[in-house]
Tab-separated table of C-alpha atoms in Angstrom:
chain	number	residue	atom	x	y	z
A	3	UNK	CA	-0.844	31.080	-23.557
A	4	UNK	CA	0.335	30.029	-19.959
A	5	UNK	CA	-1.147	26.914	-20.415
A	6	UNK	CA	0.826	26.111	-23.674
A	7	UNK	CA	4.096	27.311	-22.211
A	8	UNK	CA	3.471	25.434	-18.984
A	9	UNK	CA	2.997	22.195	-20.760
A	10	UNK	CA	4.633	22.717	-23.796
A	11	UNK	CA	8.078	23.118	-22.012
A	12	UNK	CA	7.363	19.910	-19.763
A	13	UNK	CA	6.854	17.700	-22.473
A	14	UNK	CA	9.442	19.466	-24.593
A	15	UNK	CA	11.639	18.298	-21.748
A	16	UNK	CA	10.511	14.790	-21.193
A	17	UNK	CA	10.971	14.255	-25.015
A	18	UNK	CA	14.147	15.348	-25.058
A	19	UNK	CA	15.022	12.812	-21.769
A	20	UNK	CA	15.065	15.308	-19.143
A	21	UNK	CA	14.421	13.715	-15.982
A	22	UNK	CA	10.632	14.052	-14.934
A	23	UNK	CA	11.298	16.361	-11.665
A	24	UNK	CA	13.577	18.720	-13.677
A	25	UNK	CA	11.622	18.960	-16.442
A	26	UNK	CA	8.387	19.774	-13.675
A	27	UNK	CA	10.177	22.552	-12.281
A	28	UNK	CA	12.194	24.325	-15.087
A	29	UNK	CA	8.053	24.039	-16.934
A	30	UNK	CA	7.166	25.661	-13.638
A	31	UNK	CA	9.782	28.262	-13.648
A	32	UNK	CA	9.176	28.942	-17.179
A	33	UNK	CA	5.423	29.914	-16.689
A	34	UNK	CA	6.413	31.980	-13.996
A	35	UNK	CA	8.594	34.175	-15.817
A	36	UNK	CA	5.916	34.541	-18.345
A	37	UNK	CA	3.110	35.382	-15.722
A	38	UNK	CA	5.532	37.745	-14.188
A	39	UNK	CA	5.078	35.860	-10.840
A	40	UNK	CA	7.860	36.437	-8.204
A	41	UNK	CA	10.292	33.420	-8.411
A	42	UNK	CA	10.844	34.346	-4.063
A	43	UNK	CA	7.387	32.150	-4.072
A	44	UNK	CA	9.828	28.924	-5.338
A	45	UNK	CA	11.524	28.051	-1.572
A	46	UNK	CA	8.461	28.471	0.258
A	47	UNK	CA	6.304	26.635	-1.344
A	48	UNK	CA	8.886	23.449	-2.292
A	49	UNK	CA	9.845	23.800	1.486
A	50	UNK	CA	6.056	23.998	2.598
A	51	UNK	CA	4.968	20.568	-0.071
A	52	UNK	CA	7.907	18.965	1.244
A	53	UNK	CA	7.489	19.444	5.195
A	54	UNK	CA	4.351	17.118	5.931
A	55	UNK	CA	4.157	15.166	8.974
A	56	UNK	CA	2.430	12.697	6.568
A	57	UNK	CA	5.071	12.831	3.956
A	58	UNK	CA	7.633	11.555	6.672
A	59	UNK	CA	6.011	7.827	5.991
A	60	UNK	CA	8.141	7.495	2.680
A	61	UNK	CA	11.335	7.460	4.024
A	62	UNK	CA	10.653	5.194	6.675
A	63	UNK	CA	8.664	2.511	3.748
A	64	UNK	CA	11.309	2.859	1.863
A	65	UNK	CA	13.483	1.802	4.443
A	66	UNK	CA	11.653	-0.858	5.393
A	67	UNK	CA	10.860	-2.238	2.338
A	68	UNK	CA	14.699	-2.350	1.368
A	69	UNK	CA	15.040	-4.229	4.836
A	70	UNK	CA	12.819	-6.637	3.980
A	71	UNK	CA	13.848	-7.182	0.755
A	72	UNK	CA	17.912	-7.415	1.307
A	73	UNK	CA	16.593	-9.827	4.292
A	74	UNK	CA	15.984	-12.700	2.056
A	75	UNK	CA	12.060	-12.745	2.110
A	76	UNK	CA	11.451	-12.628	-1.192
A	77	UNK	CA	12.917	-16.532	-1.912
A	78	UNK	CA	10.875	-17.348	1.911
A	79	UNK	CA	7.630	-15.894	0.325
A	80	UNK	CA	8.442	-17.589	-2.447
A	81	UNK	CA	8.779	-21.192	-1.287
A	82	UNK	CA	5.775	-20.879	0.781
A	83	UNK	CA	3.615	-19.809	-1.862
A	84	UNK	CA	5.249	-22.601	-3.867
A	85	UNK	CA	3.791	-25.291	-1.170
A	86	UNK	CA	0.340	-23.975	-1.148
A	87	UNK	CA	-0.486	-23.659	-5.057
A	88	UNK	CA	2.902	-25.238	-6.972
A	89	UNK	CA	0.779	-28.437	-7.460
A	90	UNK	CA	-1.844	-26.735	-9.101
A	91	UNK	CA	-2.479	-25.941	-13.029
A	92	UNK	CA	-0.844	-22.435	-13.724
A	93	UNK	CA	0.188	-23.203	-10.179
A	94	UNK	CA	3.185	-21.039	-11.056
A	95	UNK	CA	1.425	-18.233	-11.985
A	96	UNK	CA	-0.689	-18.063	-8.839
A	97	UNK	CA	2.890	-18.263	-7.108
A	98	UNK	CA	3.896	-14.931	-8.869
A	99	UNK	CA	0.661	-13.227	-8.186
A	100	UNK	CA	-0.264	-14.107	-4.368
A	101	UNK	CA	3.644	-13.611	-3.405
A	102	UNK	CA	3.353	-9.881	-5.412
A	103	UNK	CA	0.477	-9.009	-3.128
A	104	UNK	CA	2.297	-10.055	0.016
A	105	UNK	CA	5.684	-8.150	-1.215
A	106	UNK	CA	3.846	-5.841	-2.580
A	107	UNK	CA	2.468	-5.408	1.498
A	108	UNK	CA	5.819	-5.030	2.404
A	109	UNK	CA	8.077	-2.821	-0.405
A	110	UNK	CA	5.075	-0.439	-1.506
A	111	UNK	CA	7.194	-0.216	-4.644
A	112	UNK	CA	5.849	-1.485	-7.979
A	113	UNK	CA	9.507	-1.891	-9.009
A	114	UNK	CA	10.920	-3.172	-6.230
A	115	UNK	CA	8.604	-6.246	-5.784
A	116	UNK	CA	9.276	-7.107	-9.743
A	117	UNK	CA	13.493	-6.417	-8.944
A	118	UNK	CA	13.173	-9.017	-5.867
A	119	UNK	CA	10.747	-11.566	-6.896
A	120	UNK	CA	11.769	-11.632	-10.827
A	121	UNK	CA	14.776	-13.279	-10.698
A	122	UNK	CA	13.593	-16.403	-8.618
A	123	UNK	CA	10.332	-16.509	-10.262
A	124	UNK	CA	11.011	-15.769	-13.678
A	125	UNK	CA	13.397	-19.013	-14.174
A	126	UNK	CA	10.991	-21.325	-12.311
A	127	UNK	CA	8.116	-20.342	-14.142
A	128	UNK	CA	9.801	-21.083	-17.521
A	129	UNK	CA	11.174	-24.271	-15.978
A	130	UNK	CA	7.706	-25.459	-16.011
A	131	UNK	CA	6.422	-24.264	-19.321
A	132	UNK	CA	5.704	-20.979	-19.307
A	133	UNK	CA	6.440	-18.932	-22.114
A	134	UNK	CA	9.407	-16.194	-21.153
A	135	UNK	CA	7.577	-13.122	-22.546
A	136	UNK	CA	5.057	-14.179	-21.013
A	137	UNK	CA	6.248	-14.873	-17.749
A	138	UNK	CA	8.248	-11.386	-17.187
A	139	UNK	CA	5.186	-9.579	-18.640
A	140	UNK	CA	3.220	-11.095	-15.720
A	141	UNK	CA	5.827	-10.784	-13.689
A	142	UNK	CA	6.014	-6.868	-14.199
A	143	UNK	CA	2.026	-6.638	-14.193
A	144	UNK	CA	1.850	-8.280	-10.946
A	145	UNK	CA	4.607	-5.929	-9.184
A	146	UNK	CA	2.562	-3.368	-10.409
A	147	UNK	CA	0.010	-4.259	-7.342
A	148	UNK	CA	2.986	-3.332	-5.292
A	149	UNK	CA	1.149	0.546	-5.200
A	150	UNK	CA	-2.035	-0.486	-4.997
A	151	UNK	CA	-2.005	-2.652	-1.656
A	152	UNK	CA	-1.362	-1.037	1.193
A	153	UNK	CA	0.999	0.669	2.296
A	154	UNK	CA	1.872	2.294	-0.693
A	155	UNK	CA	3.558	5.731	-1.425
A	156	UNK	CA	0.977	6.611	-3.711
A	157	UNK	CA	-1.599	6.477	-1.574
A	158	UNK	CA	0.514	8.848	1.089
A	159	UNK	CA	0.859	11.335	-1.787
A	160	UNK	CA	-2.280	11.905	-2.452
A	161	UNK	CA	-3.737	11.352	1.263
A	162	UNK	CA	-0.997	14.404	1.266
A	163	UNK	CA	-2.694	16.464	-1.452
A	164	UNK	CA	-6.329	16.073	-0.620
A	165	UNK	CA	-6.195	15.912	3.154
A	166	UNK	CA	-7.797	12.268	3.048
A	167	UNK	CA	-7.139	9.606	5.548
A	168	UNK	CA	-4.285	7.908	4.743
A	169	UNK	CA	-5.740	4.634	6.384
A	170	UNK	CA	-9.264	4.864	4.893
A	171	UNK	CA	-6.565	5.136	1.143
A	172	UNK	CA	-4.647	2.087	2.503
A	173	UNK	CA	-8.016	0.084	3.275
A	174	UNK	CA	-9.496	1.096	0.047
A	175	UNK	CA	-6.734	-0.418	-1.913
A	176	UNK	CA	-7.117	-3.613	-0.089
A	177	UNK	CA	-10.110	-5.258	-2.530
A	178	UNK	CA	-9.161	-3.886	-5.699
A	179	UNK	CA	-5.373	-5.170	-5.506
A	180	UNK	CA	-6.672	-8.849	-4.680
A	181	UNK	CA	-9.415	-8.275	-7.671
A	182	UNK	CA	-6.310	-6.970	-10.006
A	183	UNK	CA	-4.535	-10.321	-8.764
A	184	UNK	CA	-7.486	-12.664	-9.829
A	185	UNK	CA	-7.999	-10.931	-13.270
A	186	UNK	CA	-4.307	-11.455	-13.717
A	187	UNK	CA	-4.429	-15.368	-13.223
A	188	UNK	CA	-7.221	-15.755	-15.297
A	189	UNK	CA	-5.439	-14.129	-18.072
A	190	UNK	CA	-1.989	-16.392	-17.364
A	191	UNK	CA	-4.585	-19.046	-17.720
A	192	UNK	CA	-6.292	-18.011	-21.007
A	193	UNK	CA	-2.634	-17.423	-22.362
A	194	UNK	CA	-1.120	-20.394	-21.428
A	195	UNK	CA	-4.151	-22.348	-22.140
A	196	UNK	CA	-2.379	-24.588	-25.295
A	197	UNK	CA	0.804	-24.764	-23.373
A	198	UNK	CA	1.518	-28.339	-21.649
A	199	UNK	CA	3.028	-27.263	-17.980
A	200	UNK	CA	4.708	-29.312	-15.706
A	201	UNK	CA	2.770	-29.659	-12.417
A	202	UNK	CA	5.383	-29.712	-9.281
A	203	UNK	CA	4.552	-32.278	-6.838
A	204	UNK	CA	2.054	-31.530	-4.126
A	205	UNK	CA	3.661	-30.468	-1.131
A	206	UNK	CA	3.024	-32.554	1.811
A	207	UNK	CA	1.748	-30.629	5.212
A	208	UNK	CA	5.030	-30.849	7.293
A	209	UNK	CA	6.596	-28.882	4.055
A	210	UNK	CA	3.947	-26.148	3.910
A	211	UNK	CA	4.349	-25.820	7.722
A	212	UNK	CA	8.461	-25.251	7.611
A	213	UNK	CA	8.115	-22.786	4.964
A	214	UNK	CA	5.385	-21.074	6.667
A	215	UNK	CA	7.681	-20.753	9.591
A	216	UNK	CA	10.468	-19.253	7.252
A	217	UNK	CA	8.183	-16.515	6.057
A	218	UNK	CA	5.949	-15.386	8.688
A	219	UNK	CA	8.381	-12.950	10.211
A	220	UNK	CA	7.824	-11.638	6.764
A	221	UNK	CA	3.964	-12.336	6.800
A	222	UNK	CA	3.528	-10.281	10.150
A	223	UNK	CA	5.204	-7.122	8.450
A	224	UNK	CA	1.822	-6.136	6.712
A	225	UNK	CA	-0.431	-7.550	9.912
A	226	UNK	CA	1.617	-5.491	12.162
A	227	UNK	CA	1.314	-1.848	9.879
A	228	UNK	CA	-2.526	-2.324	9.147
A	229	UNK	CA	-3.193	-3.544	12.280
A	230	UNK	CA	-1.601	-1.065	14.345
A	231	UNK	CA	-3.427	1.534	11.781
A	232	UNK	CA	-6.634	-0.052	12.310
A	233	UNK	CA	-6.426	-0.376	15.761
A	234	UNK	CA	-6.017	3.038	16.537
A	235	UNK	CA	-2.307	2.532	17.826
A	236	UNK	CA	-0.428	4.320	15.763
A	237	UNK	CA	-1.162	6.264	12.616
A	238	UNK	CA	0.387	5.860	9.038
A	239	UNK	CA	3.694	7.718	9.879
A	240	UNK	CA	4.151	5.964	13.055
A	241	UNK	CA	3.673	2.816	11.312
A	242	UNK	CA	6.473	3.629	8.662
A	243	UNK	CA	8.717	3.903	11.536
A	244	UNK	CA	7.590	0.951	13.015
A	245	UNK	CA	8.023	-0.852	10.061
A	246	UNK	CA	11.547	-0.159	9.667
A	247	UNK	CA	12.488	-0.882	12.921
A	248	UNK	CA	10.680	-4.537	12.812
A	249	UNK	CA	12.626	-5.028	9.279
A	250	UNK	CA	15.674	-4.401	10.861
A	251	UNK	CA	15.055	-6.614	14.138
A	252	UNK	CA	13.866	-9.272	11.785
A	253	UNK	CA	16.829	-8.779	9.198
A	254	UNK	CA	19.814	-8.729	11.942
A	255	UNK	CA	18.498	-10.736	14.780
A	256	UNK	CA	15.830	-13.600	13.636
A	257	UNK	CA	16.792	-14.145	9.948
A	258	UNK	CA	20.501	-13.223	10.550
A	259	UNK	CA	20.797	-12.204	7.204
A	260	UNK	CA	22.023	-8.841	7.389
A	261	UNK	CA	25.522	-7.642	9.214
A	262	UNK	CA	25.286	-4.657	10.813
A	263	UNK	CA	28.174	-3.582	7.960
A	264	UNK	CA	25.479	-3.861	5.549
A	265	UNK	CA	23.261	-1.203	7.196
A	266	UNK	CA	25.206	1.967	5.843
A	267	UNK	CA	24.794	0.954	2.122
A	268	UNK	CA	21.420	-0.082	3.308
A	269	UNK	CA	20.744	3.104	5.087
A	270	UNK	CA	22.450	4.874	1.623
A	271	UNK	CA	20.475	3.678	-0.844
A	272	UNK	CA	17.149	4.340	1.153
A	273	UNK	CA	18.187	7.726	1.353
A	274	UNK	CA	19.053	7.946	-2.573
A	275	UNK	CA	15.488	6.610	-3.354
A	276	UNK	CA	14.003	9.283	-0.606
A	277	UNK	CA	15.963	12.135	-2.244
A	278	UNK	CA	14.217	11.363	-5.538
A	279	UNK	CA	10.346	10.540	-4.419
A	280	UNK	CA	11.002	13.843	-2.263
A	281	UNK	CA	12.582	16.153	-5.201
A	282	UNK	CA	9.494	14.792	-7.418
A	283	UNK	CA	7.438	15.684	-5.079
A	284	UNK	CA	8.786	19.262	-4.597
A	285	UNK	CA	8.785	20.137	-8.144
A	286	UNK	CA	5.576	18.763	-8.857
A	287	UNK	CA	3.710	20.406	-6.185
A	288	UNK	CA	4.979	23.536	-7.686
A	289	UNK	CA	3.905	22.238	-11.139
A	290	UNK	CA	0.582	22.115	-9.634
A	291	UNK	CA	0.784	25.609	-7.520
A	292	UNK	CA	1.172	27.310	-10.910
A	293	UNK	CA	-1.475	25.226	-12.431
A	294	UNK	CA	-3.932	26.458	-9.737
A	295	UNK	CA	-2.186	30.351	-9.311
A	296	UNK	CA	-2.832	30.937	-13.214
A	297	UNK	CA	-6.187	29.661	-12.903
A	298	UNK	CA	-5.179	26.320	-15.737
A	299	UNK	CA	-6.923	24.107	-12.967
A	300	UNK	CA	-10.279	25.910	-12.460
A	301	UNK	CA	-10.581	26.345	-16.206
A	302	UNK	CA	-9.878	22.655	-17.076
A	303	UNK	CA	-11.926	21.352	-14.502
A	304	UNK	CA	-14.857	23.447	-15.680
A	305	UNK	CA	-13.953	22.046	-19.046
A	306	UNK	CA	-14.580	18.599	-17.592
A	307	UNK	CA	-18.031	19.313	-15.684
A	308	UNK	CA	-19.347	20.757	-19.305
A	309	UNK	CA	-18.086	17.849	-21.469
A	310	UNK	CA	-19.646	15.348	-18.784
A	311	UNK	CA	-22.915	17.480	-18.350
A	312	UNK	CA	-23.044	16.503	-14.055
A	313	UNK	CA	-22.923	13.107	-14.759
A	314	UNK	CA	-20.736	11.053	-12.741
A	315	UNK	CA	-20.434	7.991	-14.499
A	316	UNK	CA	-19.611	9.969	-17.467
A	317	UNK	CA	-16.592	11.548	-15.421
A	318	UNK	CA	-15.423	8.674	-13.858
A	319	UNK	CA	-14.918	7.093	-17.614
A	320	UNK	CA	-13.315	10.376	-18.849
A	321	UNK	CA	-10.885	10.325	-15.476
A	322	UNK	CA	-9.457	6.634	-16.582
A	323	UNK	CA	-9.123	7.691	-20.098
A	324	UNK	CA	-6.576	10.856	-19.091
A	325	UNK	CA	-5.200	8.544	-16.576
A	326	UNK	CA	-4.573	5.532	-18.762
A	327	UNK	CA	-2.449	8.076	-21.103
A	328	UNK	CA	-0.809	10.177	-18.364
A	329	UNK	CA	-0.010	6.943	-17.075
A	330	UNK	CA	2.204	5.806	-20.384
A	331	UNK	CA	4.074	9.183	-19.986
A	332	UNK	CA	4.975	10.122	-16.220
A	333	UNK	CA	5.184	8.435	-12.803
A	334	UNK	CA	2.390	7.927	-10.499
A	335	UNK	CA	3.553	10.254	-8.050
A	336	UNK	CA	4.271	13.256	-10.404
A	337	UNK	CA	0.464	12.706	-11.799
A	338	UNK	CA	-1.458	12.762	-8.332
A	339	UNK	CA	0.283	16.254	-8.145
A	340	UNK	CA	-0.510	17.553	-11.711
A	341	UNK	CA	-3.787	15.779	-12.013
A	342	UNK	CA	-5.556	15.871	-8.819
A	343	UNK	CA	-5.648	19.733	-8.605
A	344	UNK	CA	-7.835	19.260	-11.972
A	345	UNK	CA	-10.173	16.201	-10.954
A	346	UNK	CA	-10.625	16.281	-6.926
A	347	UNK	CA	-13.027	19.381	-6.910
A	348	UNK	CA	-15.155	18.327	-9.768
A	349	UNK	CA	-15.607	14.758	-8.218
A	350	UNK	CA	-16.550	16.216	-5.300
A	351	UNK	CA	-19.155	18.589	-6.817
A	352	UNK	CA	-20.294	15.426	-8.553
A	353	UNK	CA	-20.789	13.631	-4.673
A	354	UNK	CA	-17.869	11.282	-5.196
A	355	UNK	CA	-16.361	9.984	-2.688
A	356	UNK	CA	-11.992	11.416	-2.316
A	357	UNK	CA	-11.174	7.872	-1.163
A	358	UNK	CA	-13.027	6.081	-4.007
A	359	UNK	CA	-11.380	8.529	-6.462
A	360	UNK	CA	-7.894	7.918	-4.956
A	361	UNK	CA	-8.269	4.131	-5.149
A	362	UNK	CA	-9.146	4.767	-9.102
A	363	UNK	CA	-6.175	7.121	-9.799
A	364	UNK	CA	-3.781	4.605	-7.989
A	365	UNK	CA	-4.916	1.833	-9.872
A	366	UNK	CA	-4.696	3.532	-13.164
A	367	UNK	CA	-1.309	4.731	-12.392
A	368	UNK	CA	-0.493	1.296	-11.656
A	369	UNK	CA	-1.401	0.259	-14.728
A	370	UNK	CA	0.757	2.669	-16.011
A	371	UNK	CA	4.008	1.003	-14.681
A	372	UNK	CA	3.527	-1.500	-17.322
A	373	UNK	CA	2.843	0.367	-20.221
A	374	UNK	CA	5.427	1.945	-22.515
A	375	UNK	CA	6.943	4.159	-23.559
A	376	UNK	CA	7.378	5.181	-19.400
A	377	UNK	CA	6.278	1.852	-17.774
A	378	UNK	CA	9.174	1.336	-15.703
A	379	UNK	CA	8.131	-1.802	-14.277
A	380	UNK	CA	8.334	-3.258	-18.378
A	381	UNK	CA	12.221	-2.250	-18.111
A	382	UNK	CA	12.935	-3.929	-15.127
A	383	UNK	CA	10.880	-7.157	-16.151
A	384	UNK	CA	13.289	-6.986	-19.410
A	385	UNK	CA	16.165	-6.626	-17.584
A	386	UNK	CA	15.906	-9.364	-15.155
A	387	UNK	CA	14.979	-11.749	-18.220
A	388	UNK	CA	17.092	-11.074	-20.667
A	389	UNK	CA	14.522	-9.774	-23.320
A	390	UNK	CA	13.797	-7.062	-25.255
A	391	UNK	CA	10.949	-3.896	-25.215
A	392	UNK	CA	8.903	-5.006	-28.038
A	393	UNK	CA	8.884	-8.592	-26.986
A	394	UNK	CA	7.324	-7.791	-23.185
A	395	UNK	CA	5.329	-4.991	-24.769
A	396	UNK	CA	3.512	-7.591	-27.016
A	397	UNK	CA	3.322	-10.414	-24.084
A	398	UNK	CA	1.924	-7.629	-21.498
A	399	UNK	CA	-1.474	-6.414	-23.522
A	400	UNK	CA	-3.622	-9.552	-22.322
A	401	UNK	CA	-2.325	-8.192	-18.493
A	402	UNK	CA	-3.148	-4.797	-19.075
A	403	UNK	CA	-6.769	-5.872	-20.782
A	404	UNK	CA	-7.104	-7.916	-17.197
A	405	UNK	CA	-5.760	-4.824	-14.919
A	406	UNK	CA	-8.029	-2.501	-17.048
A	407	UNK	CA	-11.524	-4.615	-16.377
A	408	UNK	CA	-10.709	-4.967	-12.504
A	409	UNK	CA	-10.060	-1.227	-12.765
A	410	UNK	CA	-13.319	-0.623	-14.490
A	411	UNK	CA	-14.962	-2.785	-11.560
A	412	UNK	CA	-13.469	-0.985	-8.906
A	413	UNK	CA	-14.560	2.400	-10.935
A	414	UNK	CA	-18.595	1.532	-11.214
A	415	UNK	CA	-19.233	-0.864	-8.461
A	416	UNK	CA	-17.896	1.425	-5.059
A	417	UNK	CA	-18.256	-1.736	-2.928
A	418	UNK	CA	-14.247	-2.894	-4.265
A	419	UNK	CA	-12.946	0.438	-3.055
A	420	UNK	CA	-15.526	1.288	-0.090
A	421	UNK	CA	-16.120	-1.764	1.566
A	422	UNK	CA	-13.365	-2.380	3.538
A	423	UNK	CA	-12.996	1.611	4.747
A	424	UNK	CA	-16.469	1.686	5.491
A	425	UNK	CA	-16.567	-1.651	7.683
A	426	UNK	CA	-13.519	-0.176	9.798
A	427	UNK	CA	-15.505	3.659	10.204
C-alpha cells in the first residue's frame, strides 16, 4: 500500500504540473505519514544528501559553463568547426555534432549546449538545405551529449549516490558520447539523403588556423579539467573550481567579452540554476530514503533478479527499457536518485561493473532529454526555431533510433564504457 501511495501521489503530482522536486517530496511526506515515520527524519537527511564534498562540483560547472557560454565561445567553436568539415557533404551536420561534444565538454548541460549553439547553427544549417525540423531535432539530440561527456552533473550525482569515482564516470562517458555523435551523423545523412545541400567552400589553412586561435582558449577548458583529473592534480571538485576561475580569466581578460558588471547577473543566474539541481536533489534523495526505509527498493529489486533469472544480459535489457520510459517522464537527475537505489545492488550481485552501469543510465537519461512528453531539450530546440511539438517530435525519431543503437553498443560491448577508465587505472 506504501508503494501505491508513494508513487501514486508523485505522478498524481507531475500530471497535474507540479514541479518534479515538489511533487518528490510532498510523495515522500505523504508515505511517511502513512508509515507513521517521524517527519524530524526530513532536515537531517535533506541536510545530510545535500552536504557532499562531491556535490560542491555543480555549482562551480554551472558556473563555469555559464562563463563560457556568455563568453562568446559558442559562435568561436562554431566557426572553427565550420573550417574543418563546412566543405564536406552534410558538412553542416558534422558542424552541429563535433561542436555539441566540445560544448557539451564545457556546459555539462544538455540544455544549455542546444540554448547556445541553436541559434547560430540552426539558421546556417537551413541556409544550406537542411530541412528545419530536421535541423532543430538534431540540434536538440546532439545537446543531449552535453551529459554524457565529461564533466557532466549526472555523472557527479550518481558518483554521489553509489560512492563511485567520479573520474573513472567522467572517463567512461568519453567513448560512448563520440559513438552517440557518429550514429547521429549517419542518421542526418540517411535523412537528408534526397535533399540537394549547398557545400560551403573549403576553407583554406590560414582560415582554419585563425579560427583555431579564436577557440582554443575554449578548447583548453575540457584539456585542462580532465587533465588535471587524470593527472592526479586535482580531483573532480577541485576541477569545478578551477574551471570557473579559467572561464572567468578567459571571459574578462583574453576574450574581453564580459565586464566585470556582467558578473552579478552572471553570478545570479548560476546560483538560480544551483538552487534547483540542489532542491532536486534534496527531495529526491528523500524520495529514495523512503523507498529503501519501507523496504519498496529491496522488494523491487528482488522482483528484477526473479524476472531476469541471474542473467545479466537479460537485466541490462530490462534496465534500458525502465530507463527509456522514466526517461520520457522525469529529469535525469531525479531518476539516478529514485532508480539507482532499485538497480545498483542487483547489478552488482550480477558482477557488473557501477561505472559501466552509470555510463548506461546516463546515456539513457540522455536520451530522455529528447523525448516527450518531458524532453526538455525538444522545447528548447522548438523555441529557438520557431516550430512546434509535434513537428520536432516527428523529425527527432530517426535521432533517437541512432542514440538508442549506440546506447545498446555501449550496453553489450563494455569496451565503449570501460576502455578509457581502465587504460587510466
Amino acid at each position: 500500500m506504501v508503494s501505491l501511495i508513494l508513487f501514486g501521489v508523485f505522478f498524481l503530482l507531475l500530471f497535474l504540473n507540479i514541479p518534479i522536486g515538489l511533487s518528490l517530496g510532498i510523495s515522500s511526506v505523504a508515505a511517511l505519514l502513512y508509515e507513521k515515520l517521524p517527519l524530524s527524519m526530513i532536515p537531517s537527511n535533506l541536510y545530510s544528501s545535500t552536504g557532499k564534498f562531491v556535490l560542491l562540483a555543480i555549482p562551480f560547472f554551472i558556473l563555469g559553463g555559464n562563463v563560457m557560454e556568455k563568453s562568446g565561445i559558442s559562435s568561436r567553436l562554431i566557426n572553427f568547426c565550420r573550417t574543418l568539415v563546412g566543405h564536406k557533404k552534410s558538412g553542416m551536420a558534422m558542424v552541429c555534432v563535433i561542436v555539441s561534444c566540445f560544448f557539451a565538454a564545457i556546459s555539462g548541460s544538455g540544455p544549455a549546449t542546444v540554448a547556445a549553439l541553436g541559434m547560430i547553427i540552426i539558421p546556417a544549417m537551413t541556409r544550406v538545405g537542411y530541412d528545419k525540423a530536421s535541423s532543430a531535432a538534431l540540434m536538440s539530440t546532439a545537446g543531449a551529449i552535453g551529459i554524457i561527456i565529461p564533466p557532466s552533473i549526472t555523472f557527479v550525482i550518481y558518483g554521489s549516490i553509489t560512492g563511485k569515482s567520479v573520474g573513472a564516470l567522467f572517463a567512461s562517458g568519453i567513448l560512448p558520447g563520440l559513438l552517440m555523435g557518429f550514429s547521429l551523423i549517419l542518421a542526418m545523412q540517411f535523412v537528408s539523403r534526397d535533399r540537394p545541400l549547398e557545400l560551403l567552400p573549403k576553407a583554406s589553412w590560414p582560415e582554419r588556423w585563425k579560427n583555431f586561435k579564436e577557440a582554443f582558449w575554449g578548447l583548453m577548458m575540457p584539456v585542462i579539467i580532465l587533465g588535471g583529473i587524470y593527472g592526479g592534480i586535482f580531483t573532480p571538485t577541485e576541477a569545478a573550481a578551477v574551471s570557473a576561475v579559467y572561464g572567468l580569466i578567459v571571459g574578462l581578460f583574453i576574450y574581453r567579452t564580459l565586464r566585470w558588471k556582467d558578473l552579478l547577473p552572471l553570478l545570479r543566474d548560476s546560483v538560480s540554476q544551483t538552487a534547483v539541481v540542489m532542491f532536486i536533489v534534496g527531495t529526491a534523495s528523500l524520495f529514495a530514503w523512503v523507498l529503501t526505509v519501507t523496504g519498496i527498493a529491496a522488494s523491487a529489486s528482488n522482483a528484477l533478479v526473479e524476472i531476469c533469472g541471474g542473467n545479466k544480459y537479460i537485466f541490462l535489457l530490462i534496465v534500458n527499457v525502465i530507463l527509456l520510459i522514466a526517461g520520457c517522464f522525469i529529469d535525469a537527475n531525479s531518476a539516478m536518485y529514485i532508480i539507482v537505489p532499485i538497480l545498483y545492488p542487483v547489478a552488482t550481485a550480477l558482477g557488473i561493473d557501477g561505472v559501466h552501469l552509470g555510463c548506461i543510465m546516463v546515456m539513457n537519461l540522455a536520451i530522455g532529454l529528447v523525448t516527450p512528453p518531458v524532453g526538455v531539450n525538444l522545447y528548447v530546440g522548438c523555441g529557438i526555431s520557431n516550430i512546434n511539438l509535434k513537428q520536432i517530435s516527428k523529425a527527432v525519431l530517426p535521432f533517437v533510433g541512432a542514440s538508442i543503437l549506440a546506447l545498446l553498443l555501449t550496453t553489450y560491448i563494455p569496451f565503449f564504457a570501460m576502455g578509457i577508465p581502465s587504460l587510466l587505472g
